[in-house]
Amino acid sequence: MHFPPALRLFLLTWALLLSLKTWAVEVVFRPVAPNIYVYVGDTEGRTYDNEALNANFGLLVTHAGALLIDSGASMQGAQKIAEAAKKVTSQPIRWVINTGGQDHRWMGNGFFKNQGAEILAHANGRADMKARGPEHLRSNAPVLKERLAGTEVVMPTRWLTEADTTLQWGGVTVQVVHRGGGHTPGDSMVWLPQTGVLFTGDVVYVDRILGLHPVSKTKTWVQSFAALQALNPQVVVPGHGRVTTLAQAQKDTGALLTALRAHMGKAVDVGTDIGAAVKNFDAAPFKHLQHVDVWLPQLANRTYLEMEME
């Protein structure tokens, strides 16, 4: 079969790329407001190709330096984030906020600590991060392979203790909002009141269904979401999924949390069997979410077990 020269060149190039197996994620920060940038990560699970950068990261640029919101899942991933930041600002990354205890929120801390950055997180996440840091390394090793090289468990250098912590960096007000966590015990949001932009960390998922783990608590997650609503942000940067609105955050995360707790709470109260309670949960309003068929039964199951203990 004969192909036009241009198509033949394309096919040869494609075959060469496949043979090299060097696929890697490209981190690009895009503006959402003046001096505020976002990288929107893959909504799939962790893979070798996406380098476990399957989450959203933020960058705030001030005249005194840049703030990075979440540091990635590995030393090499953090370096890639830093290189992407250099493409939008000459300011060094002086501060890093870890919005939670999931690996892609903080396992890249070592890179930025070596660069002299101050790394902040809420103290409620300290025990979780300390306990699960080695676990993150073990679970990511067979996925990232050599791309995990150099990664170590590096904890934040400053622990926040208040429900609301207001910081002033380079003339910009940054508020860290914590209501007891949710997806992880340390889950916090980064509020930029001067622009109405809110980085929610894993308090909000859009486009794909949220995740629950043994450390997750839907009760405090609902409280965190209520704090988000009270801020009435103009721009919501979720932990996973596209940059969005408060209404979409409510549709994809807030409504799901509320529905799960209402349904499972009633099931526990009347003694409904967990299997029947999970099966009878109305999933129709959430069918648009990625991975809903696989993960929603797990969410319902964990919510039931959590509410049994309350």
PDB file of C-alpha atoms in Angstrom:
ATOM      1  CA  MET A   1       0.000   0.000   0.000  1.00  0.00           C
ATOM      2  CA  HIS A   2       1.345   3.436  -0.945  1.00  0.00           C
ATOM      3  CA  PHE A   3       0.948   6.411   1.405  1.00  0.00           C
ATOM      4  CA  PRO A   4       1.491  10.096   0.622  1.00  0.00           C
ATOM      5  CA  PRO A   5       4.942  11.272   1.799  1.00  0.00           C
ATOM      6  CA  ALA A   6       3.542  13.421   4.643  1.00  0.00           C
ATOM      7  CA  LEU A   7       1.402  10.583   5.994  1.00  0.00           C
ATOM      8  CA  ARG A   8       4.278   8.126   5.651  1.00  0.00           C
ATOM      9  CA  LEU A   9       6.506  10.455   7.700  1.00  0.00           C
ATOM     10  CA  PHE A  10       3.809  10.779  10.361  1.00  0.00           C
ATOM     11  CA  LEU A  11       3.399   7.001  10.618  1.00  0.00           C
ATOM     12  CA  LEU A  12       7.132   6.441  10.858  1.00  0.00           C
ATOM     13  CA  THR A  13       7.458   9.070  13.586  1.00  0.00           C
ATOM     14  CA  TRP A  14       4.550   7.558  15.502  1.00  0.00           C
ATOM     15  CA  ALA A  15       6.084   4.087  15.288  1.00  0.00           C
ATOM     16  CA  LEU A  16       9.420   5.431  16.522  1.00  0.00           C
ATOM     17  CA  LEU A  17       7.775   7.080  19.516  1.00  0.00           C
ATOM     18  CA  LEU A  18       5.971   3.881  20.384  1.00  0.00           C
ATOM     19  CA  SER A  19       9.197   1.892  20.154  1.00  0.00           C
ATOM     20  CA  LEU A  20      11.028   4.310  22.430  1.00  0.00           C
ATOM     21  CA  LYS A  21       8.297   4.156  25.102  1.00  0.00           C
ATOM     22  CA  THR A  22       9.248   7.582  26.424  1.00  0.00           C
ATOM     23  CA  TRP A  23       5.751   8.904  26.915  1.00  0.00           C
ATOM     24  CA  ALA A  24       5.590  11.429  29.735  1.00  0.00           C
ATOM     25  CA  VAL A  25       3.076  13.961  30.935  1.00  0.00           C
ATOM     26  CA  GLU A  26       3.543  17.595  29.944  1.00  0.00           C
ATOM     27  CA  VAL A  27       2.947  20.057  32.769  1.00  0.00           C
ATOM     28  CA  VAL A  28       1.650  23.392  31.520  1.00  0.00           C
ATOM     29  CA  PHE A  29       0.392  26.166  33.788  1.00  0.00           C
ATOM     30  CA  ARG A  30      -2.453  28.176  32.270  1.00  0.00           C
ATOM     31  CA  PRO A  31      -3.845  31.465  33.639  1.00  0.00           C
ATOM     32  CA  VAL A  32      -7.227  31.600  35.382  1.00  0.00           C
ATOM     33  CA  ALA A  33      -6.846  35.130  36.808  1.00  0.00           C
ATOM     34  CA  PRO A  34      -4.068  37.762  36.875  1.00  0.00           C
ATOM     35  CA  ASN A  35      -0.903  36.101  38.256  1.00  0.00           C
ATOM     36  CA  ILE A  36      -2.776  32.870  39.059  1.00  0.00           C
ATOM     37  CA  TYR A  37      -2.110  29.717  37.078  1.00  0.00           C
ATOM     38  CA  VAL A  38      -3.401  26.154  37.073  1.00  0.00           C
ATOM     39  CA  TYR A  39      -2.214  22.827  35.773  1.00  0.00           C
ATOM     40  CA  VAL A  40      -5.157  20.472  35.219  1.00  0.00           C
ATOM     41  CA  GLY A  41      -4.008  16.886  35.572  1.00  0.00           C
ATOM     42  CA  ASP A  42      -5.257  13.617  34.162  1.00  0.00           C
ATOM     43  CA  THR A  43      -8.543  12.388  35.655  1.00  0.00           C
ATOM     44  CA  GLU A  44      -7.478   8.756  35.328  1.00  0.00           C
ATOM     45  CA  GLY A  45      -5.597   6.848  37.993  1.00  0.00           C
ATOM     46  CA  ARG A  46      -1.846   6.910  38.480  1.00  0.00           C
ATOM     47  CA  THR A  47       0.104   5.628  35.504  1.00  0.00           C
ATOM     48  CA  TYR A  48       3.680   5.581  34.320  1.00  0.00           C
ATOM     49  CA  ASP A  49       2.711   7.992  31.545  1.00  0.00           C
ATOM     50  CA  ASN A  50       0.997  10.593  33.757  1.00  0.00           C
ATOM     51  CA  GLU A  51       3.746  10.233  36.407  1.00  0.00           C
ATOM     52  CA  ALA A  52       1.088  10.234  39.151  1.00  0.00           C
ATOM     53  CA  LEU A  53       0.515  13.914  38.381  1.00  0.00           C
ATOM     54  CA  ASN A  54      -3.166  13.049  38.031  1.00  0.00           C
ATOM     55  CA  ALA A  55      -4.340  16.039  40.040  1.00  0.00           C
ATOM     56  CA  ASN A  56      -4.533  19.815  39.724  1.00  0.00           C
ATOM     57  CA  PHE A  57      -1.772  22.143  40.913  1.00  0.00           C
ATOM     58  CA  GLY A  58      -1.772  25.907  41.381  1.00  0.00           C
ATOM     59  CA  LEU A  59       0.721  28.724  41.065  1.00  0.00           C
ATOM     60  CA  LEU A  60       0.351  32.223  42.508  1.00  0.00           C
ATOM     61  CA  VAL A  61       2.931  34.805  41.446  1.00  0.00           C
ATOM     62  CA  THR A  62       3.728  37.796  43.665  1.00  0.00           C
ATOM     63  CA  HIS A  63       6.488  40.407  43.533  1.00  0.00           C
ATOM     64  CA  ALA A  64       8.164  38.635  46.462  1.00  0.00           C
ATOM     65  CA  GLY A  65       8.111  35.136  44.995  1.00  0.00           C
ATOM     66  CA  ALA A  66       5.732  32.405  43.873  1.00  0.00           C
ATOM     67  CA  LEU A  67       3.424  30.125  45.853  1.00  0.00           C
ATOM     68  CA  LEU A  68       2.952  26.570  44.622  1.00  0.00           C
ATOM     69  CA  ILE A  69      -0.183  24.723  45.633  1.00  0.00           C
ATOM     70  CA  ASP A  70       0.796  21.047  45.959  1.00  0.00           C
ATOM     71  CA  SER A  71       4.161  19.600  45.020  1.00  0.00           C
ATOM     72  CA  GLY A  72       3.465  16.464  42.980  1.00  0.00           C
ATOM     73  CA  ALA A  73       3.963  12.772  43.667  1.00  0.00           C
ATOM     74  CA  SER A  74       7.715  12.421  43.178  1.00  0.00           C
ATOM     75  CA  MET A  75      11.019  14.257  43.043  1.00  0.00           C
ATOM     76  CA  GLN A  76      11.049  14.099  39.243  1.00  0.00           C
ATOM     77  CA  GLY A  77       7.418  15.208  39.038  1.00  0.00           C
ATOM     78  CA  ALA A  78       8.216  18.161  41.285  1.00  0.00           C
ATOM     79  CA  GLN A  79      11.107  19.127  39.032  1.00  0.00           C
ATOM     80  CA  LYS A  80       8.761  19.026  36.053  1.00  0.00           C
ATOM     81  CA  ILE A  81       6.317  21.288  37.923  1.00  0.00           C
ATOM     82  CA  ALA A  82       9.156  23.707  38.725  1.00  0.00           C
ATOM     83  CA  GLU A  83      10.246  23.814  35.087  1.00  0.00           C
ATOM     84  CA  ALA A  84       6.671  24.539  34.008  1.00  0.00           C
ATOM     85  CA  ALA A  85       6.481  27.385  36.542  1.00  0.00           C
ATOM     86  CA  LYS A  86       9.602  28.961  35.039  1.00  0.00           C
ATOM     87  CA  LYS A  87       7.772  29.272  31.729  1.00  0.00           C
ATOM     88  CA  VAL A  88       5.236  31.689  33.244  1.00  0.00           C
ATOM     89  CA  THR A  89       7.347  33.540  35.830  1.00  0.00           C
ATOM     90  CA  SER A  90      10.937  34.332  36.714  1.00  0.00           C
ATOM     91  CA  GLN A  91       9.989  34.446  40.394  1.00  0.00           C
ATOM     92  CA  PRO A  92      11.329  31.533  42.445  1.00  0.00           C
ATOM     93  CA  ILE A  93       8.918  29.237  44.262  1.00  0.00           C
ATOM     94  CA  ARG A  94       9.329  30.424  47.840  1.00  0.00           C
ATOM     95  CA  TRP A  95       6.283  28.777  49.413  1.00  0.00           C
ATOM     96  CA  VAL A  96       4.477  25.466  48.942  1.00  0.00           C
ATOM     97  CA  ILE A  97       1.129  24.561  50.478  1.00  0.00           C
ATOM     98  CA  ASN A  98       0.208  20.873  50.722  1.00  0.00           C
ATOM     99  CA  THR A  99      -3.590  20.726  50.573  1.00  0.00           C
ATOM    100  CA  GLY A 100      -3.854  17.140  51.784  1.00  0.00           C
ATOM    101  CA  GLY A 101      -2.193  13.832  52.531  1.00  0.00           C
ATOM    102  CA  GLN A 102      -2.573  12.132  49.148  1.00  0.00           C
ATOM    103  CA  ASP A 103       0.753  11.422  47.433  1.00  0.00           C
ATOM    104  CA  HIS A 104       0.429  13.929  44.580  1.00  0.00           C
ATOM    105  CA  ARG A 105      -0.210  16.694  47.112  1.00  0.00           C
ATOM    106  CA  TRP A 106       3.126  16.403  48.894  1.00  0.00           C
ATOM    107  CA  MET A 107       5.561  13.670  47.899  1.00  0.00           C
ATOM    108  CA  GLY A 108       7.461  16.195  45.770  1.00  0.00           C
ATOM    109  CA  ASN A 109       8.250  18.289  48.853  1.00  0.00           C
ATOM    110  CA  GLY A 110      11.882  17.251  48.892  1.00  0.00           C
ATOM    111  CA  PHE A 111      12.653  19.017  45.642  1.00  0.00           C
ATOM    112  CA  PHE A 112      11.238  22.346  46.806  1.00  0.00           C
ATOM    113  CA  LYS A 113      12.738  22.072  50.285  1.00  0.00           C
ATOM    114  CA  ASN A 114      16.131  21.664  48.616  1.00  0.00           C
ATOM    115  CA  GLN A 115      15.415  24.893  46.743  1.00  0.00           C
ATOM    116  CA  GLY A 116      14.832  26.721  50.030  1.00  0.00           C
ATOM    117  CA  ALA A 117      11.026  26.884  49.910  1.00  0.00           C
ATOM    118  CA  GLU A 118       8.880  26.998  53.056  1.00  0.00           C
ATOM    119  CA  ILE A 119       6.379  24.123  52.981  1.00  0.00           C
ATOM    120  CA  LEU A 120       3.073  24.494  54.824  1.00  0.00           C
ATOM    121  CA  ALA A 121       0.231  22.124  55.676  1.00  0.00           C
ATOM    122  CA  HIS A 122      -2.421  21.798  58.338  1.00  0.00           C
ATOM    123  CA  ALA A 123      -1.373  20.021  61.522  1.00  0.00           C
ATOM    124  CA  ASN A 124      -4.429  17.748  61.400  1.00  0.00           C
ATOM    125  CA  GLY A 125      -2.768  15.972  58.502  1.00  0.00           C
ATOM    126  CA  ARG A 126       0.561  15.408  60.201  1.00  0.00           C
ATOM    127  CA  ALA A 127      -0.066  11.918  61.593  1.00  0.00           C
ATOM    128  CA  ASP A 128      -1.658  10.753  58.335  1.00  0.00           C
ATOM    129  CA  MET A 129       1.221  12.040  56.214  1.00  0.00           C
ATOM    130  CA  LYS A 130       3.796  10.489  58.516  1.00  0.00           C
ATOM    131  CA  ALA A 131       1.995   7.145  58.530  1.00  0.00           C
ATOM    132  CA  ARG A 132       1.223   6.913  54.833  1.00  0.00           C
ATOM    133  CA  GLY A 133       4.337   8.490  53.324  1.00  0.00           C
ATOM    134  CA  PRO A 134       6.217   5.165  53.149  1.00  0.00           C
ATOM    135  CA  GLU A 135       3.042   3.515  51.854  1.00  0.00           C
ATOM    136  CA  HIS A 136       2.892   6.043  48.990  1.00  0.00           C
ATOM    137  CA  LEU A 137       6.461   5.172  48.055  1.00  0.00           C
ATOM    138  CA  ARG A 138       5.704   1.450  48.062  1.00  0.00           C
ATOM    139  CA  SER A 139       2.518   1.730  46.029  1.00  0.00           C
ATOM    140  CA  ASN A 140       3.996   4.113  43.455  1.00  0.00           C
ATOM    141  CA  ALA A 141       7.206   2.112  42.943  1.00  0.00           C
ATOM    142  CA  PRO A 142       5.753  -0.446  40.491  1.00  0.00           C
ATOM    143  CA  VAL A 143       3.817   2.294  38.680  1.00  0.00           C
ATOM    144  CA  LEU A 144       6.441   5.014  38.298  1.00  0.00           C
ATOM    145  CA  LYS A 145       9.492   2.704  38.223  1.00  0.00           C
ATOM    146  CA  GLU A 146      12.622   4.787  37.541  1.00  0.00           C
ATOM    147  CA  ARG A 147      10.538   7.959  37.588  1.00  0.00           C
ATOM    148  CA  LEU A 148      10.255   7.579  41.363  1.00  0.00           C
ATOM    149  CA  ALA A 149      14.034   7.802  41.766  1.00  0.00           C
ATOM    150  CA  GLY A 150      15.199  10.294  44.380  1.00  0.00           C
ATOM    151  CA  THR A 151      11.789  10.599  46.044  1.00  0.00           C
ATOM    152  CA  GLU A 152      11.770  10.615  49.836  1.00  0.00           C
ATOM    153  CA  VAL A 153       9.220  11.295  52.558  1.00  0.00           C
ATOM    154  CA  VAL A 154       9.760  14.990  53.319  1.00  0.00           C
ATOM    155  CA  MET A 155       7.304  16.556  55.733  1.00  0.00           C
ATOM    156  CA  PRO A 156       6.167  20.201  55.695  1.00  0.00           C
ATOM    157  CA  THR A 157       8.386  22.688  57.499  1.00  0.00           C
ATOM    158  CA  ARG A 158       5.481  24.683  58.981  1.00  0.00           C
ATOM    159  CA  TRP A 159       2.280  23.307  60.463  1.00  0.00           C
ATOM    160  CA  LEU A 160      -0.868  25.434  60.595  1.00  0.00           C
ATOM    161  CA  THR A 161      -3.226  24.934  63.522  1.00  0.00           C
ATOM    162  CA  GLU A 162      -6.148  27.314  63.025  1.00  0.00           C
ATOM    163  CA  ALA A 163      -9.365  26.738  61.102  1.00  0.00           C
ATOM    164  CA  ASP A 164      -8.528  29.829  59.050  1.00  0.00           C
ATOM    165  CA  THR A 165      -4.956  31.022  58.606  1.00  0.00           C
ATOM    166  CA  THR A 166      -4.387  34.323  56.812  1.00  0.00           C
ATOM    167  CA  LEU A 167      -0.994  34.877  55.211  1.00  0.00           C
ATOM    168  CA  GLN A 168       0.411  37.905  53.418  1.00  0.00           C
ATOM    169  CA  TRP A 169       2.930  37.207  50.695  1.00  0.00           C
ATOM    170  CA  GLY A 170       4.127  39.854  48.282  1.00  0.00           C
ATOM    171  CA  GLY A 171       1.102  42.056  48.849  1.00  0.00           C
ATOM    172  CA  VAL A 172      -1.341  39.177  48.231  1.00  0.00           C
ATOM    173  CA  THR A 173      -3.703  37.774  50.851  1.00  0.00           C
ATOM    174  CA  VAL A 174      -3.749  33.989  51.042  1.00  0.00           C
ATOM    175  CA  GLN A 175      -6.146  32.213  53.384  1.00  0.00           C
ATOM    176  CA  VAL A 176      -5.823  28.529  54.230  1.00  0.00           C
ATOM    177  CA  VAL A 177      -9.222  27.099  55.207  1.00  0.00           C
ATOM    178  CA  HIS A 178      -9.476  23.838  57.145  1.00  0.00           C
ATOM    179  CA  ARG A 179     -12.580  22.196  58.604  1.00  0.00           C
ATOM    180  CA  GLY A 180     -11.302  18.839  59.766  1.00  0.00           C
ATOM    181  CA  GLY A 181     -10.422  17.381  56.392  1.00  0.00           C
ATOM    182  CA  GLY A 182     -12.475  15.013  54.276  1.00  0.00           C
ATOM    183  CA  HIS A 183     -10.689  13.008  51.615  1.00  0.00           C
ATOM    184  CA  THR A 184      -7.707  13.031  53.995  1.00  0.00           C
ATOM    185  CA  PRO A 185      -7.459  14.449  57.538  1.00  0.00           C
ATOM    186  CA  GLY A 186      -5.305  17.367  56.399  1.00  0.00           C
ATOM    187  CA  ASP A 187      -7.496  18.495  53.503  1.00  0.00           C
ATOM    188  CA  SER A 188      -7.393  22.283  53.242  1.00  0.00           C
ATOM    189  CA  MET A 189      -8.428  24.913  50.722  1.00  0.00           C
ATOM    190  CA  VAL A 190      -6.454  27.927  49.536  1.00  0.00           C
ATOM    191  CA  TRP A 191      -8.609  31.035  49.208  1.00  0.00           C
ATOM    192  CA  LEU A 192      -7.464  34.110  47.295  1.00  0.00           C
ATOM    193  CA  PRO A 193     -10.085  36.699  48.280  1.00  0.00           C
ATOM    194  CA  GLN A 194      -8.690  39.507  46.151  1.00  0.00           C
ATOM    195  CA  THR A 195      -9.495  37.574  42.977  1.00  0.00           C
ATOM    196  CA  GLY A 196     -12.270  35.230  44.123  1.00  0.00           C
ATOM    197  CA  VAL A 197     -10.236  32.142  43.180  1.00  0.00           C
ATOM    198  CA  LEU A 198     -10.421  29.083  45.435  1.00  0.00           C
ATOM    199  CA  PHE A 199      -8.104  26.081  45.208  1.00  0.00           C
ATOM    200  CA  THR A 200     -10.093  23.328  46.900  1.00  0.00           C
ATOM    201  CA  GLY A 201      -7.615  20.470  46.948  1.00  0.00           C
ATOM    202  CA  ASP A 202      -9.516  17.205  47.258  1.00  0.00           C
ATOM    203  CA  VAL A 203     -12.513  18.847  48.892  1.00  0.00           C
ATOM    204  CA  VAL A 204     -13.932  19.071  45.344  1.00  0.00           C
ATOM    205  CA  TYR A 205     -13.913  16.650  42.431  1.00  0.00           C
ATOM    206  CA  VAL A 206     -15.672  17.467  39.177  1.00  0.00           C
ATOM    207  CA  ASP A 207     -16.077  15.381  36.017  1.00  0.00           C
ATOM    208  CA  ARG A 208     -14.943  12.241  37.866  1.00  0.00           C
ATOM    209  CA  ILE A 209     -16.328  10.666  40.997  1.00  0.00           C
ATOM    210  CA  LEU A 210     -14.660  11.469  44.306  1.00  0.00           C
ATOM    211  CA  GLY A 211     -12.605   8.934  46.189  1.00  0.00           C
ATOM    212  CA  LEU A 212     -12.978   7.586  49.705  1.00  0.00           C
ATOM    213  CA  HIS A 213     -10.205   5.849  51.604  1.00  0.00           C
ATOM    214  CA  PRO A 214      -9.922   4.400  55.117  1.00  0.00           C
ATOM    215  CA  VAL A 215      -8.686   7.826  56.310  1.00  0.00           C
ATOM    216  CA  SER A 216     -11.576   9.700  54.647  1.00  0.00           C
ATOM    217  CA  LYS A 217     -14.489  11.120  56.640  1.00  0.00           C
ATOM    218  CA  THR A 218     -17.649  12.228  54.890  1.00  0.00           C
ATOM    219  CA  LYS A 219     -18.845  14.062  58.030  1.00  0.00           C
ATOM    220  CA  THR A 220     -15.963  16.538  58.035  1.00  0.00           C
ATOM    221  CA  TRP A 221     -15.923  16.569  54.235  1.00  0.00           C
ATOM    222  CA  VAL A 222     -19.453  18.007  54.301  1.00  0.00           C
ATOM    223  CA  GLN A 223     -18.243  20.640  56.772  1.00  0.00           C
ATOM    224  CA  SER A 224     -15.373  21.528  54.463  1.00  0.00           C
ATOM    225  CA  PHE A 225     -17.765  21.860  51.540  1.00  0.00           C
ATOM    226  CA  ALA A 226     -20.026  24.127  53.602  1.00  0.00           C
ATOM    227  CA  ALA A 227     -17.042  26.405  54.251  1.00  0.00           C
ATOM    228  CA  LEU A 228     -16.417  26.485  50.504  1.00  0.00           C
ATOM    229  CA  GLN A 229     -19.988  27.548  49.829  1.00  0.00           C
ATOM    230  CA  ALA A 230     -19.762  30.314  52.427  1.00  0.00           C
ATOM    231  CA  LEU A 231     -16.795  31.810  50.563  1.00  0.00           C
ATOM    232  CA  ASN A 232     -18.866  32.006  47.349  1.00  0.00           C
ATOM    233  CA  PRO A 233     -15.834  31.790  45.036  1.00  0.00           C
ATOM    234  CA  GLN A 234     -15.973  33.093  41.485  1.00  0.00           C
ATOM    235  CA  VAL A 235     -13.515  30.471  40.226  1.00  0.00           C
ATOM    236  CA  VAL A 236     -13.240  26.983  41.708  1.00  0.00           C
ATOM    237  CA  VAL A 237     -10.074  24.998  41.028  1.00  0.00           C
ATOM    238  CA  PRO A 238     -10.951  21.452  42.130  1.00  0.00           C
ATOM    239  CA  GLY A 239      -8.518  18.804  43.204  1.00  0.00           C
ATOM    240  CA  HIS A 240      -9.469  16.788  40.127  1.00  0.00           C
ATOM    241  CA  GLY A 241     -11.273  17.866  36.967  1.00  0.00           C
ATOM    242  CA  ARG A 242     -11.578  21.084  34.999  1.00  0.00           C
ATOM    243  CA  VAL A 243     -11.567  24.558  36.494  1.00  0.00           C
ATOM    244  CA  THR A 244     -15.199  25.200  37.280  1.00  0.00           C
ATOM    245  CA  THR A 245     -17.951  27.037  39.140  1.00  0.00           C
ATOM    246  CA  LEU A 246     -19.475  26.703  42.570  1.00  0.00           C
ATOM    247  CA  ALA A 247     -22.643  25.308  40.968  1.00  0.00           C
ATOM    248  CA  GLN A 248     -20.740  22.514  39.234  1.00  0.00           C
ATOM    249  CA  ALA A 249     -18.799  21.744  42.408  1.00  0.00           C
ATOM    250  CA  GLN A 250     -22.111  21.395  44.219  1.00  0.00           C
ATOM    251  CA  LYS A 251     -23.496  19.115  41.496  1.00  0.00           C
ATOM    252  CA  ASP A 252     -20.499  16.791  41.321  1.00  0.00           C
ATOM    253  CA  THR A 253     -19.277  16.746  44.938  1.00  0.00           C
ATOM    254  CA  GLY A 254     -21.568  18.518  47.408  1.00  0.00           C
ATOM    255  CA  ALA A 255     -24.737  16.795  46.247  1.00  0.00           C
ATOM    256  CA  LEU A 256     -23.071  13.396  46.219  1.00  0.00           C
ATOM    257  CA  LEU A 257     -21.746  13.733  49.758  1.00  0.00           C
ATOM    258  CA  THR A 258     -25.126  14.912  51.014  1.00  0.00           C
ATOM    259  CA  ALA A 259     -27.000  12.114  49.219  1.00  0.00           C
ATOM    260  CA  LEU A 260     -24.637   9.415  50.471  1.00  0.00           C
ATOM    261  CA  ARG A 261     -24.891  10.542  54.079  1.00  0.00           C
ATOM    262  CA  ALA A 262     -28.673  10.958  53.959  1.00  0.00           C
ATOM    263  CA  HIS A 263     -29.273   7.546  52.381  1.00  0.00           C
ATOM    264  CA  MET A 264     -26.766   5.601  54.443  1.00  0.00           C
ATOM    265  CA  GLY A 265     -27.678   7.392  57.663  1.00  0.00           C
ATOM    266  CA  LYS A 266     -31.296   6.370  57.222  1.00  0.00           C
ATOM    267  CA  ALA A 267     -30.268   2.803  56.349  1.00  0.00           C
ATOM    268  CA  VAL A 268     -28.217   2.539  59.527  1.00  0.00           C
ATOM    269  CA  ASP A 269     -31.008   3.998  61.635  1.00  0.00           C
ATOM    270  CA  VAL A 270     -33.623   1.506  60.420  1.00  0.00           C
ATOM    271  CA  GLY A 271     -31.237  -1.453  60.328  1.00  0.00           C
ATOM    272  CA  THR A 272     -31.101  -1.965  56.567  1.00  0.00           C
ATOM    273  CA  ASP A 273     -28.419  -4.443  55.520  1.00  0.00           C
ATOM    274  CA  ILE A 274     -25.332  -2.790  54.029  1.00  0.00           C
ATOM    275  CA  GLY A 275     -25.650  -4.726  50.756  1.00  0.00           C
ATOM    276  CA  ALA A 276     -29.247  -3.623  50.270  1.00  0.00           C
ATOM    277  CA  ALA A 277     -28.419  -0.043  51.248  1.00  0.00           C
ATOM    278  CA  VAL A 278     -25.630   0.142  48.668  1.00  0.00           C
ATOM    279  CA  LYS A 279     -27.786  -1.448  45.972  1.00  0.00           C
ATOM    280  CA  ASN A 280     -30.708   0.916  46.641  1.00  0.00           C
ATOM    281  CA  PHE A 281     -28.689   4.134  46.504  1.00  0.00           C
ATOM    282  CA  ASP A 282     -29.955   6.354  43.666  1.00  0.00           C
ATOM    283  CA  ALA A 283     -26.947   6.813  41.384  1.00  0.00           C
ATOM    284  CA  ALA A 284     -28.874   8.489  38.537  1.00  0.00           C
ATOM    285  CA  PRO A 285     -27.853  12.107  39.367  1.00  0.00           C
ATOM    286  CA  PHE A 286     -24.192  11.110  39.246  1.00  0.00           C
ATOM    287  CA  LYS A 287     -24.060   8.931  36.136  1.00  0.00           C
ATOM    288  CA  HIS A 288     -22.194  11.666  34.249  1.00  0.00           C
ATOM    289  CA  LEU A 289     -19.139  11.252  36.484  1.00  0.00           C
ATOM    290  CA  GLN A 290     -16.149   9.288  35.251  1.00  0.00           C
ATOM    291  CA  HIS A 291     -15.646   5.890  36.965  1.00  0.00           C
ATOM    292  CA  VAL A 292     -19.054   6.078  38.678  1.00  0.00           C
ATOM    293  CA  ASP A 293     -20.013   2.462  37.993  1.00  0.00           C
ATOM    294  CA  VAL A 294     -16.832   1.099  39.561  1.00  0.00           C
ATOM    295  CA  TRP A 295     -16.269   3.473  42.464  1.00  0.00           C
ATOM    296  CA  LEU A 296     -19.726   4.526  43.634  1.00  0.00           C
ATOM    297  CA  PRO A 297     -20.531   1.172  45.292  1.00  0.00           C
ATOM    298  CA  GLN A 298     -17.255   1.510  47.223  1.00  0.00           C
ATOM    299  CA  LEU A 299     -18.165   5.051  48.311  1.00  0.00           C
ATOM    300  CA  ALA A 300     -21.589   3.924  49.457  1.00  0.00           C
ATOM    301  CA  ASN A 301     -20.099   0.998  51.362  1.00  0.00           C
ATOM    302  CA  ARG A 302     -17.532   3.149  53.169  1.00  0.00           C
ATOM    303  CA  THR A 303     -20.122   5.801  54.006  1.00  0.00           C
ATOM    304  CA  TYR A 304     -22.407   3.191  55.579  1.00  0.00           C
ATOM    305  CA  LEU A 305     -19.547   1.820  57.698  1.00  0.00           C
ATOM    306  CA  GLU A 306     -18.517   5.317  58.751  1.00  0.00           C
ATOM    307  CA  MET A 307     -22.024   6.245  59.828  1.00  0.00           C
ATOM    308  CA  GLU A 308     -22.375   3.015  61.809  1.00  0.00           C
ATOM    309  CA  MET A 309     -19.535   4.320  63.977  1.00  0.00           C
ATOM    310  CA  GLU A 310     -20.903   7.833  64.488  1.00  0.00           C
TER     311      GLU A 310
END
